[in-house]
Amino acid sequence: MIRREEPFHSRIETAEVEQQGPVRAVVKVTGKHQFADGGREWSPFTLRFYFYAQQDSIKIIHSFLYDGEAEQDFIKGLGISFEVPLQGELHNRHLRLAGDSGFFSESPKGLMTFRTNGKYQELYRRQTDGERIVFEPEEDAKFLELMDDLAVWDSYKLVQHTADSYTILKRTKEECCWIRSAAGGRAKGLVYVGGDNGGLSLGVRNFWQKSPSALEVHGLARDAAEVTAWFWSPDAPAMDLRHYDTVTHLKSSYEGFEELRSTPYGIGNTTELSLRCFGRTPDREILEALTKEKEAPSLLICRPERYYETRAAGVWSLVDRSTETKAALEDSLDAVFRFYEEEVEQRRWYGFWDYGDVMHSYDSVRHTWRYDIGGARLAEYGARAEPVAVDDVPAHGPGGRLPLRGSDDAAYERSRRVPHRRIHRTRIAAQCAALGPRAARKRASAWPACTGCITT
């Protein structure tokens, strides 16, 4: 098989103000990806920019659809880039990359030389903290001579290879190699680039969960740097959406219709980003707060009773522990929900196309989910009968399925970390409703017993 890489760039088709109000304005942009030299267009995308009153941050939602030929169209990289004007001397320009804990902090020209000591060691520490450093031409002449001999690091990138592994690399010039600078497990998905004139931070929500992803910076030594958030990193193997076999297995596996076959045509993926401008290099505490905010953005949520009364989220029920039977049923539902939540981490259900989904049926012989066979719907296993809160944050809190911040902070934060997009009504509820307390308790204890053998 002969493969070749072709660069595509976005071609904007429409741009409109989709919503305009006193608190929020939304700009919607649509387009397609086109050959760099013109010609073929494919893979339509939609961008929405959310602007909020009295806020200096911008939320961006990127969605794309795959409409290519799976046998020949492999996506090598998919991302969005921003240009950041830079001013000031190279040693007063700064880069920050959020790692597991803390930040990778460098300048295109650091103050660390083979002979850095004395007051210059303290200046080096202050530079790393983001402070502006000023030298006296005569007094610091010898040290400035050393700095002139330093390498200039123009490009950096953080590549999240898997849900448990990332690497940070840097290089001086395009014709030179990348130098491995650091490594870790789960990067927090935020980058900052700036100079004397300020800078820009860019955060990607669910960064490590949707690997392979990357943050890349070029041009730190130029008048403008290019910052790219890669939703699918070009350092990873190309996205392969071909079917797992050349024939259909309708009788033995859970597949579609023979005349249609499985096809990736029309599937899509959405990524949320946050953008913020600064007048100066921000402190680590500010950047750390931004990493937390992008993962769990502030939401306005009503009390569960309000949603129940309006029926805006459909037909569902509030938590009811008024009887022994109902309490046992609630315990059962909680156990099932926690089980699936924990399986996401244990089974590593992460990745660009996988994160947010759960598997359906279990193979007790291999002690694994039937990832290669298919199976029943999630409803067969008793998932929560809950509505979904704002911005797809699953609702799961005290007094109802929609938590209110402050009513139980721990439960509220747990609810925000759950990745599932939809929670369907369980059949167990219908089956247990007519049971007595003893039978309900027996049904409630069945799930934990089963999950014990699954998780060991």
C-alpha positions as a Python dict, from the first residue, in 0.01 Angstrom:
ca = {
    (1, 'M'): (0, 0, 0),
    (2, 'I'): (135, 341, -102),
    (3, 'R'): (50, 629, 128),
    (4, 'R'): (124, 999, 98),
    (5, 'E'): (54, 1293, 325),
    (6, 'E'): (-140, 1590, 191),
    (7, 'P'): (-177, 1913, 391),
    (8, 'F'): (-530, 2049, 434),
    (9, 'H'): (-633, 2391, 557),
    (10, 'S'): (-968, 2523, 668),
    (11, 'R'): (-1187, 2711, 422),
    (12, 'I'): (-1450, 2925, 593),
    (13, 'E'): (-1795, 2909, 434),
    (14, 'T'): (-2014, 3101, 678),
    (15, 'A'): (-1971, 3323, 983),
    (16, 'E'): (-2268, 3455, 1175),
    (17, 'V'): (-2370, 3590, 1513),
    (18, 'E'): (-2579, 3299, 1635),
    (19, 'Q'): (-2677, 3452, 1968),
    (20, 'Q'): (-2654, 3804, 2105),
    (21, 'G'): (-2771, 3903, 2450),
    (22, 'P'): (-2675, 4109, 2753),
    (23, 'V'): (-2471, 3825, 2906),
    (24, 'R'): (-2349, 3608, 2618),
    (25, 'A'): (-2278, 3636, 2249),
    (26, 'V'): (-2204, 3337, 2024),
    (27, 'V'): (-2033, 3351, 1686),
    (28, 'K'): (-2076, 3043, 1466),
    (29, 'V'): (-1827, 2959, 1192),
    (30, 'T'): (-1866, 2670, 945),
    (31, 'G'): (-1636, 2541, 678),
    (32, 'K'): (-1451, 2247, 528),
    (33, 'H'): (-1093, 2128, 502),
    (34, 'Q'): (-936, 2184, 160),
    (35, 'F'): (-614, 2084, -12),
    (36, 'A'): (-346, 2346, 50),
    (37, 'D'): (-324, 2405, -327),
    (38, 'G'): (-703, 2401, -376),
    (39, 'G'): (-908, 2115, -511),
    (40, 'R'): (-1076, 1858, -293),
    (41, 'E'): (-1281, 1963, 10),
    (42, 'W'): (-1392, 1729, 286),
    (43, 'S'): (-1444, 1686, 660),
    (44, 'P'): (-1682, 1975, 742),
    (45, 'F'): (-1635, 2153, 1074),
    (46, 'T'): (-1821, 2394, 1299),
    (47, 'L'): (-1663, 2642, 1540),
    (48, 'R'): (-1853, 2836, 1803),
    (49, 'F'): (-1694, 3123, 1995),
    (50, 'Y'): (-1863, 3213, 2324),
    (51, 'F'): (-1808, 3565, 2459),
    (52, 'Y'): (-1934, 3659, 2805),
    (53, 'A'): (-1994, 4002, 2955),
    (54, 'Q'): (-1715, 4121, 3185),
    (55, 'Q'): (-1511, 3809, 3114),
    (56, 'D'): (-1165, 3811, 2956),
    (57, 'S'): (-1183, 3448, 2845),
    (58, 'I'): (-1337, 3295, 2533),
    (59, 'K'): (-1486, 2946, 2514),
    (60, 'I'): (-1446, 2765, 2183),
    (61, 'I'): (-1635, 2454, 2072),
    (62, 'H'): (-1492, 2266, 1773),
    (63, 'S'): (-1686, 1987, 1600),
    (64, 'F'): (-1602, 1799, 1284),
    (65, 'L'): (-1760, 1523, 1076),
    (66, 'Y'): (-1579, 1250, 888),
    (67, 'D'): (-1711, 1214, 533),
    (68, 'G'): (-1412, 1050, 370),
    (69, 'E'): (-1339, 706, 227),
    (70, 'A'): (-1219, 489, 515),
    (71, 'E'): (-1004, 274, 288),
    (72, 'Q'): (-796, 566, 168),
    (73, 'D'): (-853, 873, 389),
    (74, 'F'): (-649, 854, 709),
    (75, 'I'): (-633, 1167, 925),
    (76, 'K'): (-273, 1229, 1030),
    (77, 'G'): (-343, 1539, 1237),
    (78, 'L'): (-636, 1759, 1331),
    (79, 'G'): (-611, 2083, 1527),
    (80, 'I'): (-657, 2457, 1554),
    (81, 'S'): (-388, 2728, 1557),
    (82, 'F'): (-360, 3081, 1696),
    (83, 'E'): (-105, 3353, 1627),
    (84, 'V'): (41, 3537, 1926),
    (85, 'P'): (233, 3867, 1864),
    (86, 'L'): (553, 3877, 2070),
    (87, 'Q'): (765, 4174, 2180),
    (88, 'G'): (1070, 4211, 2397),
    (89, 'E'): (1405, 4042, 2431),
    (90, 'L'): (1418, 3665, 2405),
    (91, 'H'): (1499, 3614, 2772),
    (92, 'N'): (1178, 3802, 2862),
    (93, 'R'): (956, 3572, 2658),
    (94, 'H'): (795, 3283, 2836),
    (95, 'L'): (638, 2944, 2776),
    (96, 'R'): (432, 2738, 3020),
    (97, 'L'): (306, 2384, 2970),
    (98, 'A'): (86, 2222, 3234),
    (99, 'G'): (208, 1877, 3337),
    (100, 'D'): (76, 1629, 3593),
    (101, 'S'): (148, 1869, 3879),
    (102, 'G'): (311, 2203, 3816),
    (103, 'F'): (431, 2367, 3496),
    (104, 'F'): (715, 2323, 3252),
    (105, 'S'): (854, 2680, 3248),
    (106, 'E'): (1114, 2804, 3001),
    (107, 'S'): (1219, 3093, 2779),
    (108, 'P'): (1358, 3071, 2426),
    (109, 'K'): (1681, 3198, 2581),
    (110, 'G'): (1723, 3105, 2946),
    (111, 'L'): (1979, 3251, 3185),
    (112, 'M'): (2129, 2914, 3269),
    (113, 'T'): (2481, 2890, 3128),
    (114, 'F'): (2780, 2679, 3226),
    (115, 'R'): (2900, 2977, 3433),
    (116, 'T'): (2575, 3109, 3585),
    (117, 'N'): (2640, 3189, 3952),
    (118, 'G'): (2614, 3468, 4208),
    (119, 'K'): (2346, 3727, 4135),
    (120, 'Y'): (2279, 3568, 3796),
    (121, 'Q'): (2156, 3252, 3966),
    (122, 'E'): (1894, 3464, 4142),
    (123, 'L'): (1807, 3639, 3814),
    (124, 'Y'): (1767, 3297, 3657),
    (125, 'R'): (1518, 3199, 3928),
    (126, 'R'): (1325, 3523, 3880),
    (127, 'Q'): (1319, 3472, 3503),
    (128, 'T'): (1175, 3123, 3549),
    (129, 'D'): (904, 3276, 3770),
    (130, 'G'): (806, 3508, 3483),
    (131, 'E'): (961, 3832, 3605),
    (132, 'R'): (1102, 4084, 3360),
    (133, 'I'): (1483, 4090, 3372),
    (134, 'V'): (1684, 4403, 3285),
    (135, 'F'): (2063, 4404, 3242),
    (136, 'E'): (2315, 4687, 3264),
    (137, 'P'): (2524, 4684, 2943),
    (138, 'E'): (2853, 4771, 3118),
    (139, 'E'): (2810, 4592, 3451),
    (140, 'D'): (2671, 4273, 3294),
    (141, 'A'): (2886, 4276, 2979),
    (142, 'K'): (3055, 3941, 3046),
    (143, 'F'): (2731, 3763, 3125),
    (144, 'L'): (2562, 3913, 2818),
    (145, 'E'): (2848, 3773, 2613),
    (146, 'L'): (2768, 3428, 2752),
    (147, 'M'): (2401, 3474, 2669),
    (148, 'D'): (2485, 3563, 2309),
    (149, 'D'): (2645, 3221, 2281),
    (150, 'L'): (2338, 3035, 2413),
    (151, 'A'): (2111, 2830, 2186),
    (152, 'V'): (1773, 2983, 2101),
    (153, 'W'): (1484, 2739, 2153),
    (154, 'D'): (1220, 2839, 1900),
    (155, 'S'): (976, 2545, 1921),
    (156, 'Y'): (818, 2335, 2194),
    (157, 'K'): (555, 2062, 2204),
    (158, 'L'): (380, 1843, 2458),
    (159, 'V'): (250, 1517, 2313),
    (160, 'Q'): (-3, 1310, 2512),
    (161, 'H'): (63, 971, 2354),
    (162, 'T'): (-180, 773, 2569),
    (163, 'A'): (-397, 836, 2873),
    (164, 'D'): (-95, 755, 3091),
    (165, 'S'): (203, 898, 2904),
    (166, 'Y'): (317, 1233, 2766),
    (167, 'T'): (647, 1379, 2647),
    (168, 'I'): (772, 1739, 2622),
    (169, 'L'): (1023, 1821, 2348),
    (170, 'K'): (1195, 2134, 2214),
    (171, 'R'): (1417, 2233, 1923),
    (172, 'T'): (1612, 2529, 1789),
    (173, 'K'): (1542, 2518, 1415),
    (174, 'E'): (1320, 2326, 1176),
    (175, 'E'): (1619, 2147, 1023),
    (176, 'C'): (1737, 2028, 1367),
    (177, 'C'): (1623, 1743, 1588),
    (178, 'W'): (1377, 1758, 1876),
    (179, 'I'): (1530, 1728, 2226),
    (180, 'R'): (1338, 1533, 2489),
    (181, 'S'): (1291, 1771, 2782),
    (182, 'A'): (1047, 1604, 3022),
    (183, 'A'): (794, 1323, 3050),
    (184, 'G'): (499, 1233, 3267),
    (185, 'G'): (162, 1065, 3290),
    (186, 'R'): (-143, 1288, 3246),
    (187, 'A'): (-86, 1644, 3131),
    (188, 'K'): (-348, 1901, 3225),
    (189, 'G'): (-374, 2039, 2873),
    (190, 'L'): (-285, 2408, 2902),
    (191, 'V'): (-17, 2621, 2735),
    (192, 'Y'): (83, 2985, 2779),
    (193, 'V'): (300, 3190, 2543),
    (194, 'G'): (391, 3556, 2591),
    (195, 'G'): (643, 3838, 2596),
    (196, 'D'): (677, 4195, 2723),
    (197, 'N'): (345, 4282, 2557),
    (198, 'G'): (153, 4005, 2733),
    (199, 'G'): (45, 3671, 2600),
    (200, 'L'): (-218, 3405, 2552),
    (201, 'S'): (-319, 3086, 2731),
    (202, 'L'): (-493, 2802, 2553),
    (203, 'G'): (-657, 2512, 2735),
    (204, 'V'): (-810, 2191, 2601),
    (205, 'R'): (-1077, 2016, 2804),
    (206, 'N'): (-1032, 1641, 2860),
    (207, 'F'): (-685, 1669, 2710),
    (208, 'W'): (-528, 1346, 2835),
    (209, 'Q'): (-859, 1159, 2830),
    (210, 'K'): (-887, 1211, 2452),
    (211, 'S'): (-534, 1118, 2349),
    (212, 'P'): (-344, 1120, 2122),
    (213, 'S'): (-344, 1497, 2163),
    (214, 'A'): (-77, 1766, 2170),
    (215, 'L'): (6, 2132, 2234),
    (216, 'E'): (266, 2280, 2002),
    (217, 'V'): (439, 2619, 1983),
    (218, 'H'): (656, 2757, 1702),
    (219, 'G'): (816, 3098, 1656),
    (220, 'L'): (908, 3195, 2012),
    (221, 'A'): (1211, 3379, 1872),
    (222, 'R'): (1010, 3561, 1604),
    (223, 'D'): (767, 3853, 1595),
    (224, 'A'): (471, 3616, 1629),
    (225, 'A'): (441, 3265, 1768),
    (226, 'E'): (201, 2999, 1641),
    (227, 'V'): (21, 2802, 1912),
    (228, 'T'): (-158, 2484, 1802),
    (229, 'A'): (-392, 2257, 1993),
    (230, 'W'): (-389, 1919, 1826),
    (231, 'F'): (-707, 1718, 1881),
    (232, 'W'): (-535, 1430, 1702),
    (233, 'S'): (-158, 1464, 1727),
    (234, 'P'): (46, 1425, 1406),
    (235, 'D'): (309, 1250, 1621),
    (236, 'A'): (67, 957, 1659),
    (237, 'P'): (-14, 699, 1391),
    (238, 'A'): (-271, 820, 1141),
    (239, 'M'): (-636, 783, 1238),
    (240, 'D'): (-748, 451, 1088),
    (241, 'L'): (-1128, 421, 1056),
    (242, 'R'): (-1142, 108, 842),
    (243, 'H'): (-1364, -184, 945),
    (244, 'Y'): (-1193, -454, 1152),
    (245, 'D'): (-1267, -721, 889),
    (246, 'T'): (-1348, -751, 520),
    (247, 'V'): (-1667, -950, 584),
    (248, 'T'): (-1972, -901, 806),
    (249, 'H'): (-2043, -1118, 1113),
    (250, 'L'): (-2414, -1071, 1167),
    (251, 'K'): (-2491, -1406, 1328),
    (252, 'S'): (-2205, -1429, 1575),
    (253, 'S'): (-2153, -1064, 1667),
    (254, 'Y'): (-2344, -747, 1735),
    (255, 'E'): (-2319, -563, 1402),
    (256, 'G'): (-2534, -366, 1163),
    (257, 'F'): (-2714, -473, 848),
    (258, 'E'): (-2536, -674, 583),
    (259, 'E'): (-2642, -441, 304),
    (260, 'L'): (-2513, -134, 489),
    (261, 'R'): (-2210, -271, 675),
    (262, 'S'): (-2027, -70, 936),
    (263, 'T'): (-1904, 265, 810),
    (264, 'P'): (-1743, 566, 977),
    (265, 'Y'): (-1912, 802, 732),
    (266, 'G'): (-2088, 1078, 924),
    (267, 'I'): (-1932, 1020, 1266),
    (268, 'G'): (-1821, 1331, 1451),
    (269, 'N'): (-1622, 1451, 1749),
    (270, 'T'): (-1636, 1766, 1960),
    (271, 'T'): (-1361, 1939, 2157),
    (272, 'E'): (-1393, 2231, 2399),
    (273, 'L'): (-1118, 2490, 2438),
    (274, 'S'): (-1064, 2799, 2650),
    (275, 'L'): (-871, 3105, 2539),
    (276, 'R'): (-752, 3392, 2759),
    (277, 'C'): (-533, 3698, 2700),
    (278, 'F'): (-292, 3848, 2955),
    (279, 'G'): (-112, 4180, 2985),
    (280, 'R'): (180, 4011, 3161),
    (281, 'T'): (308, 3663, 3232),
    (282, 'P'): (61, 3510, 3481),
    (283, 'D'): (165, 3348, 3808),
    (284, 'R'): (150, 2971, 3841),
    (285, 'E'): (-146, 3004, 4075),
    (286, 'I'): (-348, 3176, 3802),
    (287, 'L'): (-257, 2914, 3542),
    (288, 'E'): (-341, 2637, 3786),
    (289, 'A'): (-684, 2794, 3842),
    (290, 'L'): (-738, 2804, 3465),
    (291, 'T'): (-660, 2433, 3431),
    (292, 'K'): (-923, 2354, 3694),
    (293, 'E'): (-1183, 2590, 3549),
    (294, 'K'): (-1158, 2449, 3197),
    (295, 'E'): (-1216, 2096, 3326),
    (296, 'A'): (-1510, 2189, 3549),
    (297, 'P'): (-1650, 2523, 3427),
    (298, 'S'): (-1889, 2707, 3656),
    (299, 'L'): (-2250, 2618, 3585),
    (300, 'L'): (-2586, 2756, 3687),
    (301, 'I'): (-2796, 2461, 3807),
    (302, 'C'): (-3145, 2462, 3954),
    (303, 'R'): (-3256, 2242, 4239),
    (304, 'P'): (-3376, 1896, 4132),
    (305, 'E'): (-3735, 1978, 4228),
    (306, 'R'): (-3742, 2256, 3970),
    (307, 'Y'): (-3645, 2026, 3683),
    (308, 'Y'): (-3891, 1768, 3806),
    (309, 'E'): (-4177, 2018, 3813),
    (310, 'T'): (-4112, 2159, 3464),
    (311, 'R'): (-4057, 1817, 3298),
    (312, 'A'): (-3798, 1996, 3083),
    (313, 'A'): (-3572, 1691, 3104),
    (314, 'G'): (-3844, 1436, 3039),
    (315, 'V'): (-3999, 1182, 3272),
    (316, 'W'): (-3782, 1083, 3566),
    (317, 'S'): (-3804, 1069, 3943),
    (318, 'L'): (-3644, 1234, 4244),
    (319, 'V'): (-3449, 1027, 4491),
    (320, 'D'): (-3700, 856, 4716),
    (321, 'R'): (-3589, 670, 5030),
    (322, 'S'): (-3922, 691, 5206),
    (323, 'T'): (-3954, 314, 5241),
    (324, 'E'): (-3712, 30, 5299),
    (325, 'T'): (-3778, -106, 4953),
    (326, 'K'): (-3720, 227, 4782),
    (327, 'A'): (-3405, 287, 4983),
    (328, 'A'): (-3269, -50, 4873),
    (329, 'L'): (-3351, 37, 4513),
    (330, 'E'): (-3168, 369, 4542),
    (331, 'D'): (-2865, 189, 4686),
    (332, 'S'): (-2875, -52, 4395),
    (333, 'L'): (-2885, 226, 4140),
    (334, 'D'): (-2600, 407, 4314),
    (335, 'A'): (-2391, 91, 4313),
    (336, 'V'): (-2444, 38, 3941),
    (337, 'F'): (-2361, 398, 3861),
    (338, 'R'): (-2042, 391, 4072),
    (339, 'F'): (-1944, 65, 3912),
    (340, 'Y'): (-1948, 210, 3560),
    (341, 'E'): (-1775, 525, 3679),
    (342, 'E'): (-1489, 322, 3826),
    (343, 'E'): (-1467, 93, 3523),
    (344, 'V'): (-1377, 392, 3305),
    (345, 'E'): (-1052, 431, 3498),
    (346, 'Q'): (-980, 63, 3558),
    (347, 'R'): (-1036, -39, 3195),
    (348, 'R'): (-882, 279, 3054),
    (349, 'W'): (-1186, 370, 2845),
    (350, 'Y'): (-1005, 673, 2713),
    (351, 'G'): (-910, 800, 2370),
    (352, 'F'): (-1026, 1039, 2099),
    (353, 'W'): (-1311, 814, 1988),
    (354, 'D'): (-1363, 617, 2310),
    (355, 'Y'): (-1385, 867, 2594),
    (356, 'G'): (-1742, 911, 2715),
    (357, 'D'): (-1856, 561, 2615),
    (358, 'V'): (-1891, 247, 2826),
    (359, 'M'): (-1892, -115, 2714),
    (360, 'H'): (-2204, -323, 2726),
    (361, 'S'): (-2150, -688, 2812),
    (362, 'Y'): (-1895, -884, 3010),
    (363, 'D'): (-1694, -1199, 2934),
    (364, 'S'): (-1652, -1379, 3267),
    (365, 'V'): (-1411, -1633, 3115),
    (366, 'R'): (-1154, -1383, 2987),
    (367, 'H'): (-1243, -1141, 3267),
    (368, 'T'): (-1287, -855, 3025),
    (369, 'W'): (-1564, -670, 2848),
    (370, 'R'): (-1669, -807, 2510),
    (371, 'Y'): (-1482, -544, 2317),
    (372, 'D'): (-1453, -768, 2010),
    (373, 'I'): (-1804, -918, 2003),
    (374, 'G'): (-2057, -648, 2084),
    (375, 'G'): (-2351, -695, 2315),
    (376, 'A'): (-2669, -567, 2473),
    (377, 'R'): (-2768, -209, 2534),
    (378, 'L'): (-2650, -24, 2840),
    (379, 'A'): (-3007, -22, 2969),
    (380, 'E'): (-2981, -397, 3029),
    (381, 'Y'): (-2730, -327, 3304),
    (382, 'G'): (-2925, -73, 3501),
    (383, 'A'): (-2772, 267, 3444),
    (384, 'R'): (-2913, 578, 3607),
    (385, 'A'): (-3253, 722, 3520),
    (386, 'E'): (-3117, 1075, 3519),
    (387, 'P'): (-3147, 1383, 3302),
    (388, 'V'): (-2829, 1548, 3180),
    (389, 'A'): (-2732, 1886, 3323),
    (390, 'V'): (-2602, 2191, 3141),
    (391, 'D'): (-2300, 2137, 2912),
    (392, 'D'): (-2337, 1757, 2931),
    (393, 'V'): (-2229, 1744, 3295),
    (394, 'P'): (-2397, 1430, 3430),
    (395, 'A'): (-2622, 1499, 3725),
    (396, 'H'): (-2579, 1290, 4035),
    (397, 'G'): (-2626, 1448, 4374),
    (398, 'P'): (-2812, 1446, 4704),
    (399, 'G'): (-3183, 1511, 4701),
    (400, 'G'): (-3207, 1434, 4331),
    (401, 'R'): (-3002, 1360, 4025),
    (402, 'L'): (-2917, 1724, 3959),
    (403, 'P'): (-2677, 1856, 4226),
    (404, 'L'): (-2667, 2216, 4340),
    (405, 'R'): (-2326, 2355, 4427),
    (406, 'G'): (-2300, 2401, 4799),
    (407, 'S'): (-2560, 2140, 4892),
    (408, 'D'): (-2291, 1871, 4897),
    (409, 'D'): (-1962, 1987, 4750),
    (410, 'A'): (-1805, 1640, 4744),
    (411, 'A'): (-2101, 1488, 4559),
    (412, 'Y'): (-2110, 1787, 4328),
    (413, 'E'): (-1745, 1750, 4231),
    (414, 'R'): (-1788, 1374, 4180),
    (415, 'S'): (-2074, 1444, 3944),
    (416, 'R'): (-1862, 1675, 3730),
    (417, 'R'): (-1595, 1412, 3677),
    (418, 'V'): (-1827, 1148, 3533),
    (419, 'P'): (-1761, 1127, 3156),
    (420, 'H'): (-2084, 962, 3040),
    (421, 'R'): (-2287, 1165, 2793),
    (422, 'R'): (-2625, 995, 2835),
    (423, 'I'): (-2772, 801, 3120),
    (424, 'H'): (-3067, 582, 3027),
    (425, 'R'): (-3356, 458, 3240),
    (426, 'T'): (-3284, 127, 3404),
    (427, 'R'): (-3493, -183, 3374),
    (428, 'I'): (-3401, -277, 3728),
    (429, 'A'): (-3625, 1, 3856),
    (430, 'A'): (-3927, -152, 3688),
    (431, 'Q'): (-3835, -498, 3807),
    (432, 'C'): (-3774, -395, 4169),
    (433, 'A'): (-4068, -163, 4214),
    (434, 'A'): (-4303, -445, 4302),
    (435, 'L'): (-4055, -635, 4522),
    (436, 'G'): (-4067, -642, 4898),
    (437, 'P'): (-3781, -513, 5115),
    (438, 'R'): (-3603, -847, 5140),
    (439, 'A'): (-3614, -914, 4766),
    (440, 'A'): (-3510, -557, 4691),
    (441, 'R'): (-3209, -585, 4921),
    (442, 'K'): (-3112, -908, 4750),
    (443, 'R'): (-3131, -739, 4411),
    (444, 'A'): (-2935, -442, 4544),
    (445, 'S'): (-2654, -666, 4668),
    (446, 'A'): (-2632, -856, 4340),
    (447, 'W'): (-2444, -585, 4158),
    (448, 'P'): (-2163, -533, 4410),
    (449, 'A'): (-2111, -909, 4424),
    (450, 'C'): (-2080, -927, 4048),
    (451, 'T'): (-1852, -626, 4023),
    (452, 'G'): (-1618, -779, 4276),
    (453, 'C'): (-1521, -1059, 4044),
    (454, 'I'): (-1499, -821, 3752),
    (455, 'T'): (-1261, -580, 3917),
    (456, 'T'): (-1019, -834, 4065),
}
